[in-house]
Amino acid sequence: MSGELSPIDKAKFVAAKRATDFVEDGMRVGLGTGSTAAWMVKCLGERVRKEGLKITGVPTSTRTADLARSLGIKVVSLEEAKWLDLTIDGADEIDGDLNLIKGGGGAHLQEKVVATASDRMVVIADAAKEVETLGAFPLPIEVIRFGWRTTQALVEEMLISMDVLGRDVTLRMQGDAPFISDEGNHILDLHLNRIGNPRELALVLNQVPGVVENGLFIDICDTVVIGHGDGRIETRDINNGTTEDTRLDFVEEDNLFKDLSD
């Protein structure tokens, strides 16, 4: 495997592999969306196949649901599961307080609902996702399609009073057409460069008419697992203030993960 994966994919893989250690038999588990989360779903699928692990997965997107089912993971809706033991998901940016920007894949609405319906959220990422201050990655907000241009104008006006460095707002596209989320909404990407007060911004954004949800995850993540290209893994738990360093050695085997890349 080590000869086939790039350093960033190795980092994603070791983080995902380590995070699956938190999953126990009988758990109801939120399954995140994105390239790193896809590694995690694959690793869980391996545990289901090799260990007979019995879990119930609640996916945060249709693509995650399709992947989980293909690997033999039982999939149900959040309505069926009601409450979750654990959610494992990726992030686009992580600061020192474990606040996140998510939504690069356009699934942050479902991801936030699932994460907040869980006893614990574990975030998996490569080391490049760690930042001192959130905002270099564009902040996504999901907006209803009706009147979206008005919503955009209201957001741009609101940003004038916020502690941010940039205020450009763009409609996310998929080819020549606007991107449509699983909930049938548009995504506006806010190019802010730096967010001085993420908590305030998250609260104010959700007061704008037409905004369904924003991609700031504040006080939701409990544990972050950071992978490195050399197999090193750093696990930080914000609740008990601990940091654990481990390493995963790569072995040459059938690469079940070769179809997972950005």
XYZ file of N, CA and C in Angstrom:
786
model
N 0.819 -1.195 0.000
C 0.000 0.000 0.000
C 0.853 1.244 0.000
N 1.969 1.244 0.750
C 2.762 2.435 0.919
C 3.309 2.952 -0.390
N 3.542 2.052 -1.361
C 4.061 2.485 -2.642
C 3.003 3.078 -3.544
N 1.748 2.916 -3.215
C 0.671 3.356 -4.087
C 0.011 4.644 -3.631
N 0.182 5.035 -2.381
C -0.496 6.197 -1.849
C 0.440 7.395 -1.773
N -0.090 8.565 -2.094
C 0.659 9.805 -1.930
C 0.754 10.117 -0.442
N 1.687 10.998 -0.034
C 1.782 11.340 1.394
C 0.479 11.870 1.977
N -0.262 12.691 1.226
C -1.509 13.230 1.773
C -2.565 12.143 1.904
N -2.578 11.175 0.972
C -3.521 10.069 1.096
C -3.132 9.136 2.241
N -1.827 8.961 2.466
C -1.398 8.185 3.635
C -1.866 8.852 4.919
N -1.761 10.185 4.970
C -2.192 10.924 6.155
C -3.684 10.755 6.390
N -4.462 10.843 5.319
C -5.905 10.661 5.445
C -6.237 9.240 5.892
N -5.533 8.276 5.320
C -5.808 6.880 5.640
C -5.512 6.573 7.103
N -4.335 7.012 7.609
C -3.985 6.653 8.994
C -4.934 7.333 9.984
N -5.363 8.564 9.674
C -6.334 9.238 10.546
C -7.657 8.480 10.553
N -8.108 8.084 9.380
C -9.373 7.357 9.266
C -9.286 6.006 9.976
N -8.177 5.312 9.775
C -7.990 4.003 10.393
C -8.012 4.116 11.922
N -7.310 5.107 12.440
C -7.272 5.298 13.902
C -8.660 5.635 14.446
N -9.410 6.451 13.723
C -10.723 6.879 14.207
C -11.696 5.722 14.319
N -11.539 4.709 13.482
C -12.461 3.576 13.557
C -12.268 2.763 14.835
N -11.158 3.003 15.557
C -10.959 2.335 16.842
C -11.992 2.785 17.877
N -12.587 3.953 17.644
C -13.594 4.454 18.585
C -14.944 3.756 18.404
N -15.096 3.004 17.329
C -16.375 2.367 17.012
C -16.439 1.000 17.667
N -17.505 0.773 18.417
C -17.699 -0.501 19.097
C -18.945 -1.198 18.571
N -18.978 -2.504 18.804
C -20.088 -3.322 18.331
C -21.417 -2.781 18.872
N -22.402 -2.696 17.979
C -23.730 -2.257 18.362
C -23.957 -0.756 18.287
N -22.918 0.000 17.965
C -23.045 1.451 17.933
C -23.867 1.941 16.739
N -24.481 3.090 16.945
C -25.096 3.853 15.861
C -24.121 4.977 15.521
N -23.640 4.985 14.277
C -22.510 5.828 13.909
C -22.872 6.754 12.755
N -22.647 8.052 12.940
C -22.796 9.007 11.853
C -21.605 8.905 10.919
N -21.873 8.788 9.634
C -20.826 8.603 8.630
C -20.689 9.877 7.809
N -19.537 10.504 7.899
C -19.323 11.782 7.255
C -19.178 11.690 5.749
N -18.957 12.852 5.143
C -18.842 12.976 3.697
C -17.520 13.654 3.347
N -16.910 13.235 2.245
C -15.655 13.824 1.798
C -14.602 12.754 1.602
N -13.448 13.171 1.088
C -12.414 12.196 0.743
C -11.863 11.475 1.967
N -11.628 12.190 3.075
C -11.100 11.536 4.276
C -12.160 10.653 4.920
N -13.412 11.127 4.926
C -14.495 10.309 5.479
C -14.695 9.033 4.666
N -14.441 9.107 3.372
C -14.581 7.909 2.538
C -13.565 6.840 2.943
N -12.347 7.257 3.315
C -11.375 6.282 3.830
C -11.932 5.619 5.089
N -12.543 6.421 5.947
C -13.088 5.900 7.197
C -14.185 4.870 6.935
N -15.071 5.157 6.001
C -16.147 4.216 5.681
C -15.555 2.910 5.151
N -14.521 3.034 4.316
C -13.847 1.829 3.816
C -13.244 1.010 4.958
N -12.601 1.707 5.901
C -12.003 1.000 7.037
C -13.071 0.324 7.894
N -14.203 0.982 8.080
C -15.304 0.366 8.820
C -15.833 -0.849 8.071
N -15.922 -0.739 6.760
C -16.354 -1.872 5.955
C -15.447 -3.072 6.133
N -14.140 -2.819 6.245
C -13.194 -3.905 6.489
C -13.448 -4.562 7.845
N -13.742 -3.750 8.861
C -14.024 -4.324 10.179
C -15.320 -5.137 10.155
N -16.301 -4.663 9.412
C -17.550 -5.416 9.272
C -17.277 -6.767 8.634
N -16.453 -6.754 7.596
C -16.182 -7.992 6.851
C -15.285 -8.953 7.629
N -14.214 -8.424 8.247
C -13.230 -9.295 8.881
C -13.566 -9.651 10.324
N -14.172 -8.705 11.053
C -14.414 -8.925 12.481
C -15.866 -9.246 12.794
N -16.746 -9.087 11.792
C -18.159 -9.272 12.073
C -18.749 -8.127 12.872
N -18.101 -6.954 12.817
C -18.587 -5.781 13.540
C -20.008 -5.453 13.103
N -20.872 -5.252 14.074
C -22.275 -4.919 13.783
C -22.536 -3.487 14.222
N -22.733 -2.614 13.238
C -23.033 -1.214 13.520
C -24.187 -0.770 12.629
N -24.782 0.346 12.996
C -25.792 0.979 12.168
C -25.259 2.344 11.765
N -25.165 2.585 10.472
C -24.613 3.831 9.979
C -25.699 4.810 9.565
N -25.494 6.072 9.908
C -26.369 7.151 9.449
C -25.523 8.061 8.568
N -25.679 7.990 7.255
C -24.833 8.765 6.341
C -25.256 10.217 6.261
N -24.300 11.084 5.893
C -24.565 12.510 5.783
C -24.725 12.967 4.338
N -24.745 12.028 3.409
C -24.984 12.365 2.003
C -25.371 11.099 1.266
N -25.929 11.266 0.082
C -26.291 10.098 -0.721
C -25.054 9.327 -1.156
N -23.964 10.023 -1.455
C -22.760 9.293 -1.891
C -22.155 8.471 -0.759
N -22.203 8.982 0.476
C -21.731 8.187 1.602
C -22.643 6.994 1.837
N -23.940 7.193 1.699
C -24.895 6.088 1.866
C -24.621 4.985 0.854
N -24.392 5.365 -0.405
C -24.123 4.372 -1.448
C -22.842 3.600 -1.151
N -21.795 4.306 -0.702
C -20.533 3.643 -0.388
C -20.710 2.678 0.778
N -21.385 3.120 1.831
C -21.563 2.264 3.010
C -22.333 0.998 2.668
N -23.419 1.143 1.922
C -24.200 -0.042 1.536
C -23.365 -1.017 0.720
N -22.523 -0.486 -0.168
C -21.701 -1.360 -1.019
C -20.694 -2.161 -0.211
N -20.392 -1.708 1.011
C -19.412 -2.368 1.862
C -20.071 -3.235 2.938
N -21.396 -3.358 2.885
C -22.090 -4.217 3.821
C -22.428 -3.561 5.143
N -22.334 -2.225 5.220
C -22.688 -1.510 6.440
C -24.196 -1.225 6.426
N -24.875 -1.562 7.486
C -26.303 -1.285 7.581
C -26.517 0.221 7.647
N -27.386 0.733 6.793
C -27.639 2.164 6.707
C -29.096 2.453 7.040
N -29.317 3.429 7.927
C -30.668 3.885 8.249
C -30.676 5.408 8.245
N -31.849 5.976 8.288
C -31.974 7.431 8.369
C -31.803 7.881 9.815
N -31.569 9.169 10.002
C -31.475 9.705 11.358
C -32.817 9.575 12.080
N -33.900 9.687 11.339
C -35.217 9.513 11.931
C -35.372 8.123 12.537
N -34.835 7.124 11.854
C -34.897 5.756 12.376
C -33.965 5.568 13.568
N -32.756 6.117 13.469
C -31.768 5.934 14.533
C -32.087 6.776 15.766
N -32.679 7.948 15.539
C -33.068 8.894 16.604
C -31.871 9.586 17.258
N -30.936 8.845 17.775
C -29.761 9.419 18.421
C -28.554 8.522 18.153
N -27.368 9.119 18.095
C -26.169 8.382 17.696
C -25.149 8.345 18.826
N -24.380 7.273 18.848
C -23.296 7.163 19.810
C -22.097 7.992 19.394
N -21.892 8.090 18.091
C -20.645 8.667 17.588
C -20.838 9.112 16.141
N -20.212 10.227 15.778
C -20.112 10.623 14.376
C -18.639 10.818 14.043
N -18.212 10.292 12.910
C -16.848 10.494 12.430
C -16.933 11.208 11.093
N -16.236 12.323 10.978
C -16.330 13.134 9.767
C -15.018 13.867 9.552
N -14.828 14.394 8.363
C -13.656 15.177 8.048
C -13.907 16.656 8.287
N -12.944 17.490 7.885
C -13.079 18.937 8.014
C -12.197 19.594 6.961
N -12.563 20.813 6.601
C -11.764 21.589 5.654
C -10.747 22.458 6.376
N -11.085 22.899 7.589
C -10.151 23.622 8.452
C -10.476 23.302 9.906
N -9.422 23.282 10.751
C -9.562 23.023 12.189
C -8.672 24.007 12.924
N -9.232 24.736 13.900
C -8.389 25.630 14.683
C -8.016 24.990 16.016
N -7.277 25.722 16.844
C -6.775 25.165 18.091
C -7.839 24.836 19.105
N -9.024 25.428 18.966
C -10.140 25.126 19.856
C -11.064 24.051 19.292
N -10.632 23.401 18.230
C -11.388 22.366 17.523
C -12.686 22.905 16.914
N -12.697 24.199 16.593
C -13.754 24.739 15.746
C -13.404 24.427 14.297
N -14.430 24.241 13.470
C -14.218 23.727 12.120
C -14.872 24.608 11.072
N -14.316 24.534 9.852
C -15.066 24.873 8.652
C -15.281 23.577 7.898
N -16.550 23.304 7.573
C -16.915 22.139 6.790
C -17.841 22.566 5.664
N -17.954 21.716 4.664
C -18.878 21.991 3.576
C -18.235 22.091 2.216
N -16.943 21.735 2.129
C -16.304 21.746 0.816
C -16.988 20.814 -0.167
N -17.628 19.774 0.362
C -18.367 18.851 -0.480
C -19.840 19.183 -0.591
N -20.259 20.268 0.057
C -21.646 20.709 -0.041
C -22.620 19.937 0.823
N -22.118 19.232 1.853
C -23.001 18.396 2.682
C -23.073 18.880 4.122
N -22.645 20.129 4.394
C -22.506 20.551 5.792
C -23.831 20.639 6.537
N -24.942 20.836 5.841
C -26.237 20.875 6.529
C -26.531 19.527 7.172
N -26.498 18.467 6.387
C -26.753 17.135 6.946
C -25.654 16.745 7.928
N -24.403 17.133 7.640
C -23.300 16.803 8.540
C -23.495 17.436 9.912
N -23.962 18.681 9.940
C -24.148 19.352 11.234
C -25.321 18.750 12.000
N -26.395 18.424 11.302
C -27.547 17.810 11.968
C -27.146 16.476 12.593
N -26.426 15.659 11.841
C -26.011 14.348 12.334
C -25.020 14.493 13.493
N -24.056 15.404 13.354
C -23.046 15.571 14.401
C -23.657 16.022 15.718
N -24.634 16.915 15.643
C -25.240 17.419 16.875
C -26.250 16.448 17.469
N -26.574 15.404 16.728
C -27.443 14.347 17.254
C -26.619 13.167 17.765
N -25.351 13.427 18.105
C -24.432 12.373 18.529
C -23.854 12.679 19.898
N -23.553 11.628 20.653
C -22.896 11.802 21.943
C -21.484 12.341 21.770
N -20.852 12.032 20.635
C -19.453 12.425 20.432
C -19.192 12.628 18.956
N -18.400 13.653 18.625
C -17.969 13.844 17.242
C -16.452 13.737 17.170
N -15.983 12.841 16.316
C -14.560 12.671 16.055
C -14.277 13.179 14.646
N -13.327 14.086 14.542
C -12.968 14.661 13.244
C -11.635 14.093 12.800
N -11.581 13.682 11.546
C -10.361 13.110 10.983
C -9.854 14.020 9.875
N -8.528 14.203 9.818
C -7.974 15.121 8.828
C -6.482 14.871 8.664
N -5.946 15.357 7.552
C -4.497 15.400 7.392
C -3.986 16.684 8.035
N -2.686 16.744 8.280
C -2.113 17.856 9.047
C -2.304 19.205 8.365
N -2.473 19.247 7.053
C -2.633 20.506 6.336
C -3.924 21.232 6.704
N -4.863 20.508 7.326
C -6.154 21.130 7.679
C -6.075 21.951 8.964
N -4.973 21.828 9.713
C -4.822 22.596 10.948
C -4.429 24.033 10.632
N -5.130 24.989 11.246
C -4.839 26.409 11.026
C -4.886 27.148 12.360
N -4.212 28.295 12.425
C -4.298 29.125 13.624
C -5.630 29.856 13.684
N -6.080 30.357 12.524
C -7.327 31.105 12.451
C -8.131 30.611 11.262
N -9.408 30.343 11.453
C -10.269 29.885 10.372
C -10.472 30.987 9.334
N -10.716 30.566 8.090
C -11.115 31.526 7.082
C -10.401 31.463 5.763
N -9.226 30.860 5.696
C -8.554 30.752 4.408
C -9.368 29.887 3.447
N -9.989 28.832 3.984
C -10.882 28.012 3.175
C -12.223 28.732 3.071
N -12.797 28.843 1.878
C -14.086 29.536 1.739
C -15.163 28.910 2.615
N -15.885 29.760 3.340
C -16.936 29.293 4.233
C -18.230 29.105 3.451
N -18.768 27.881 3.381
C -20.015 27.655 2.652
C -21.242 27.931 3.507
N -22.262 28.486 2.880
C -23.569 28.580 3.527
C -24.591 28.010 2.552
N -25.486 27.208 3.073
C -26.551 26.633 2.248
C -27.747 27.571 2.284
N -28.259 27.924 1.102
C -29.367 28.875 1.009
C -30.465 28.293 0.122
N -31.702 28.665 0.418
C -32.783 28.199 -0.445
C -32.669 28.886 -1.803
N -33.169 28.212 -2.836
C -33.022 28.753 -4.185
C -33.895 29.986 -4.415
N -35.067 30.033 -3.780
C -35.939 31.189 -3.939
C -35.244 32.436 -3.390
N -35.074 33.434 -4.234
C -34.507 34.702 -3.797
C -33.053 34.643 -3.383
N -32.291 33.691 -3.932
C -30.915 33.511 -3.461
C -30.048 34.744 -3.702
N -30.347 35.494 -4.763
C -29.554 36.709 -5.006
C -29.804 37.746 -3.902
N -31.031 37.831 -3.433
C -31.339 38.720 -2.311
C -30.616 38.253 -1.058
N -30.623 36.955 -0.819
C -29.904 36.395 0.326
C -28.423 36.730 0.236
N -27.858 36.594 -0.966
C -26.444 36.922 -1.151
C -26.174 38.387 -0.816
N -27.030 39.282 -1.291
C -26.850 40.706 -1.017
C -26.934 41.004 0.477
N -27.858 40.336 1.167
C -27.997 40.532 2.603
C -26.757 40.032 3.352
N -26.219 38.909 2.910
C -25.004 38.372 3.535
C -23.834 39.328 3.316
N -23.685 39.832 2.092
C -22.588 40.761 1.795
C -22.692 42.014 2.655
N -23.905 42.522 2.856
C -24.100 43.698 3.697
C -23.773 43.392 5.147
N -24.185 42.220 5.617
C -23.921 41.825 6.996
C -22.425 41.700 7.268
N -21.664 41.213 6.279
C -20.234 40.979 6.469
C -19.452 42.268 6.718
N -20.015 43.408 6.344
C -19.332 44.681 6.549
C -19.049 44.921 8.030
N -19.936 44.452 8.876
C -19.782 44.673 10.318
C -19.080 43.525 11.032
N -18.660 42.504 10.301
C -18.014 41.344 10.901
C -16.489 41.485 10.873
N -15.830 40.766 11.774
C -14.366 40.774 11.854
C -13.794 39.760 10.863
N -13.804 40.148 9.587
C -13.265 39.301 8.512
C -12.398 40.167 7.603
N -11.512 39.533 6.847
C -10.617 40.269 5.954
C -11.173 40.405 4.541
N -12.004 39.464 4.119
C -12.582 39.505 2.773
C -14.091 39.393 2.843
N -14.757 39.858 1.772
C -16.223 39.810 1.788
C -16.807 39.342 0.455
N -16.002 38.668 -0.362
C -16.507 38.174 -1.638
C -17.409 36.971 -1.402
N -18.549 36.952 -2.064
C -19.508 35.851 -1.954
C -19.828 35.352 -3.354
N -19.648 34.049 -3.579
C -19.880 33.486 -4.911
C -20.831 32.300 -4.832
N -21.599 32.116 -5.888
C -22.486 30.957 -5.996
C -21.661 29.761 -6.438
N -21.763 28.658 -5.712
C -21.014 27.459 -6.093
C -21.627 26.849 -7.350
N -20.754 26.498 -8.265
C -21.193 25.933 -9.536
C -20.746 24.480 -9.646
N -21.462 23.731 -10.455
C -21.075 22.369 -10.816
C -21.129 22.304 -12.330
N -19.983 22.506 -12.941
C -19.958 22.667 -14.392
C -20.562 24.008 -14.761
N -21.525 23.995 -15.657
C -22.173 25.226 -16.100
C -23.429 25.561 -15.306
N -23.784 24.726 -14.349
C -25.019 24.927 -13.591
C -24.708 25.103 -12.105
N -25.587 25.768 -11.367
C -25.380 25.903 -9.924
C -25.369 24.541 -9.241
N -24.498 24.400 -8.258
C -24.462 23.188 -7.433
C -25.772 23.084 -6.647
N -26.320 21.890 -6.590
C -27.539 21.642 -5.827
C -27.224 20.626 -4.725
N -27.523 20.987 -3.486
C -27.259 20.099 -2.358
C -28.260 18.945 -2.331
N -28.010 17.985 -1.442
C -28.935 16.860 -1.284
C -30.315 17.330 -0.851
N -30.379 18.499 -0.215
C -31.656 19.045 0.218
C -32.274 19.983 -0.825
N -31.653 20.046 -2.004
C -32.207 20.844 -3.091
C -31.910 22.330 -3.022
N -30.871 22.703 -2.276
C -30.540 24.113 -2.088
C -29.263 24.511 -2.826
N -29.035 25.819 -2.917
C -27.788 26.362 -3.450
C -26.759 26.473 -2.327
N -25.496 26.629 -2.718
C -24.405 26.896 -1.791
C -23.754 28.222 -2.186
N -23.627 29.127 -1.232
C -22.834 30.341 -1.417
C -21.520 30.160 -0.672
N -20.404 30.461 -1.326
C -19.092 30.366 -0.696
C -18.614 31.760 -0.320
N -18.269 31.934 0.952
C -17.818 33.220 1.474
C -16.296 33.212 1.558
N -15.672 34.086 0.781
C -14.206 34.161 0.723
C -13.761 35.233 1.715
N -13.487 34.808 2.943
C -13.291 35.729 4.065
C -11.828 35.902 4.452
N -10.973 34.979 4.040
C -9.526 35.009 4.317
C -9.187 34.799 5.796
N -9.873 35.506 6.675
C -9.666 35.315 8.117
C -10.966 35.618 8.830
N -11.331 34.752 9.788
C -12.539 34.954 10.595
C -12.107 35.246 12.019
N -12.283 36.488 12.451
C -11.818 36.888 13.770
C -12.654 36.328 14.904
N -13.978 36.177 14.670
C -14.871 35.687 15.719
C -15.831 34.672 15.104
N -15.401 33.425 14.985
C -16.247 32.404 14.346
C -17.592 32.212 15.024
N -17.630 32.268 16.336
C -18.880 32.047 17.061
C -19.914 33.120 16.709
N -19.483 34.386 16.706
C -20.394 35.479 16.365
C -20.873 35.355 14.927
N -19.948 35.055 14.023
C -20.312 34.954 12.614
C -21.323 33.837 12.388
N -21.121 32.696 13.027
C -22.048 31.569 12.874
C -23.449 31.950 13.315
N -23.556 32.665 14.438
C -24.866 33.068 14.947
C -25.544 34.075 14.025
N -24.782 35.063 13.541
C -25.362 36.120 12.719
C -25.774 35.591 11.349
N -24.974 34.728 10.767
C -25.290 34.190 9.438
C -26.643 33.501 9.429
N -26.934 32.738 10.466
C -28.176 31.974 10.487
C -29.405 32.836 10.764
N -29.188 34.136 10.995
C -30.308 35.060 11.140
C -30.712 35.702 9.814
N -29.911 35.500 8.775
C -30.206 36.099 7.472
C -31.308 35.300 6.784
N -32.397 35.934 6.376
C -33.468 35.204 5.686
C -32.941 34.510 4.428
N -33.293 33.236 4.293
C -32.841 32.451 3.152
C -31.671 31.542 3.451
N -30.925 31.841 4.521
C -29.811 30.987 4.914
C -30.349 29.801 5.706
N -30.023 28.602 5.246
C -30.470 27.390 5.935
C -29.474 26.998 7.024
N -28.186 26.975 6.681
C -27.154 26.615 7.647
C -25.797 27.043 7.113
N -24.876 27.318 8.027
C -23.514 27.694 7.658
C -22.538 26.580 7.983
N -21.335 26.664 7.453
C -20.345 25.607 7.602
C -19.410 25.765 8.772
N -19.721 26.671 9.709
C -18.928 26.788 10.933
C -19.458 25.808 11.976
N -18.605 24.926 12.456
C -18.958 23.960 13.500
C -18.275 24.421 14.785
N -19.057 25.027 15.670
C -18.526 25.613 16.900
C -18.953 24.751 18.088
N -17.981 24.324 18.898
C -18.257 23.521 20.106
C -19.001 22.226 19.773
N -18.717 21.645 18.636
C -19.357 20.383 18.242
C -18.356 19.237 18.253
N -17.136 19.505 17.813
C -16.095 18.471 17.754
C -15.532 18.193 19.136
N -15.460 16.916 19.512
C -14.896 16.496 20.790
C -13.448 16.022 20.667
N -13.160 15.332 19.569
C -11.845 14.724 19.373
C -11.423 14.934 17.929
N -10.144 15.266 17.732
C -9.621 15.378 16.375
C -8.467 14.395 16.227
N -8.454 13.697 15.095
C -7.395 12.742 14.780
C -6.677 13.264 13.544
N -5.410 13.663 13.726
C -4.620 14.255 12.657
C -3.609 13.235 12.158
N -3.668 12.947 10.862
C -2.732 12.009 10.262
C -1.605 12.713 9.537
N -0.453 12.055 9.494
C 0.721 12.568 8.784
C 1.169 11.551 7.742
N 1.876 12.040 6.754
C 2.271 11.188 5.633
C 3.231 10.080 5.980
N 3.904 10.191 7.128
C 4.846 9.145 7.539
C 4.204 8.123 8.466
N 2.868 8.218 8.638
C 2.160 7.260 9.471
C 1.921 7.719 10.894
N 2.456 8.880 11.256
C 2.213 9.399 12.599
C 0.773 9.870 12.738
N 0.219 9.686 13.941
C -1.163 10.065 14.224
C -1.204 10.807 15.550
N -1.828 11.983 15.554
C -2.018 12.747 16.773
C -3.511 12.808 17.084
N -3.868 12.348 18.269
C -5.267 12.346 18.694
C -5.425 13.301 19.861
N -6.244 14.349 19.665
C -6.453 15.353 20.701
C -7.910 15.331 21.156
N -8.114 15.266 22.463
C -9.456 15.272 23.048
C -9.635 16.580 23.803
N -10.567 17.417 23.350
C -10.729 18.732 23.955
C -11.415 18.657 25.313
N -12.157 17.590 25.581
C -12.896 17.489 26.839
C -11.984 17.159 28.022
N -11.017 16.277 27.821
C -10.118 15.934 28.924
C -8.725 16.525 28.765
N -8.498 17.260 27.659
C -7.236 17.957 27.467
C -6.048 17.069 27.164
N -6.284 15.865 26.673
C -5.186 14.933 26.411
C -4.791 14.923 24.940
N -3.526 14.575 24.710
C -3.003 14.380 23.359
C -2.265 13.052 23.340
N -2.574 12.245 22.330
C -1.945 10.922 22.210
C -1.265 10.822 20.855
N -0.016 10.380 20.856
C 0.736 10.196 19.613
C 0.947 8.709 19.358
N 0.555 8.264 18.178
C 0.741 6.872 17.776
C 1.271 6.841 16.360
N 1.482 5.654 15.857
C 1.976 5.490 14.491
C 1.356 4.251 13.884
N 1.028 4.335 12.609
C 0.530 3.180 11.884
C 1.533 2.830 10.805
N 2.087 1.616 10.892
C 3.036 1.153 9.884
C 2.283 0.569 8.708
N 2.693 0.952 7.507
C 2.060 0.450 6.300
C 2.632 -0.917 5.948
N 1.733 -1.757 5.437
C 2.151 -3.073 4.967
C 1.662 -3.247 3.543
N 2.349 -4.049 2.782
C 1.945 -4.310 1.411
C 0.824 -5.341 1.408
N -0.331 -4.945 0.907
C -1.468 -5.843 0.847
C -2.364 -5.368 -0.274
N -3.402 -6.121 -0.565
C -4.345 -5.665 -1.574
C -4.876 -4.305 -1.177
N -4.744 -3.352 -2.074
C -5.131 -1.985 -1.749
C -6.621 -1.784 -2.031
N -7.418 -1.904 -0.972
C -8.856 -1.748 -1.098
C -9.253 -0.276 -1.203
N -8.247 0.586 -1.093
C -8.551 2.011 -1.031
C -8.079 2.760 -2.262
N -7.672 2.057 -3.282
C -7.095 2.717 -4.446
C -8.094 3.565 -5.212
N -9.373 3.335 -5.028
C -10.384 4.114 -5.750
C -10.770 5.377 -4.994
N -10.155 5.613 -3.846
C -10.493 6.776 -3.037
C -9.396 7.813 -3.148
N -9.682 8.910 -3.811
C -8.751 10.016 -3.925
C -9.533 11.254 -4.227
N -8.904 12.426 -4.097
C -9.597 13.683 -4.356
C -9.931 13.810 -5.820
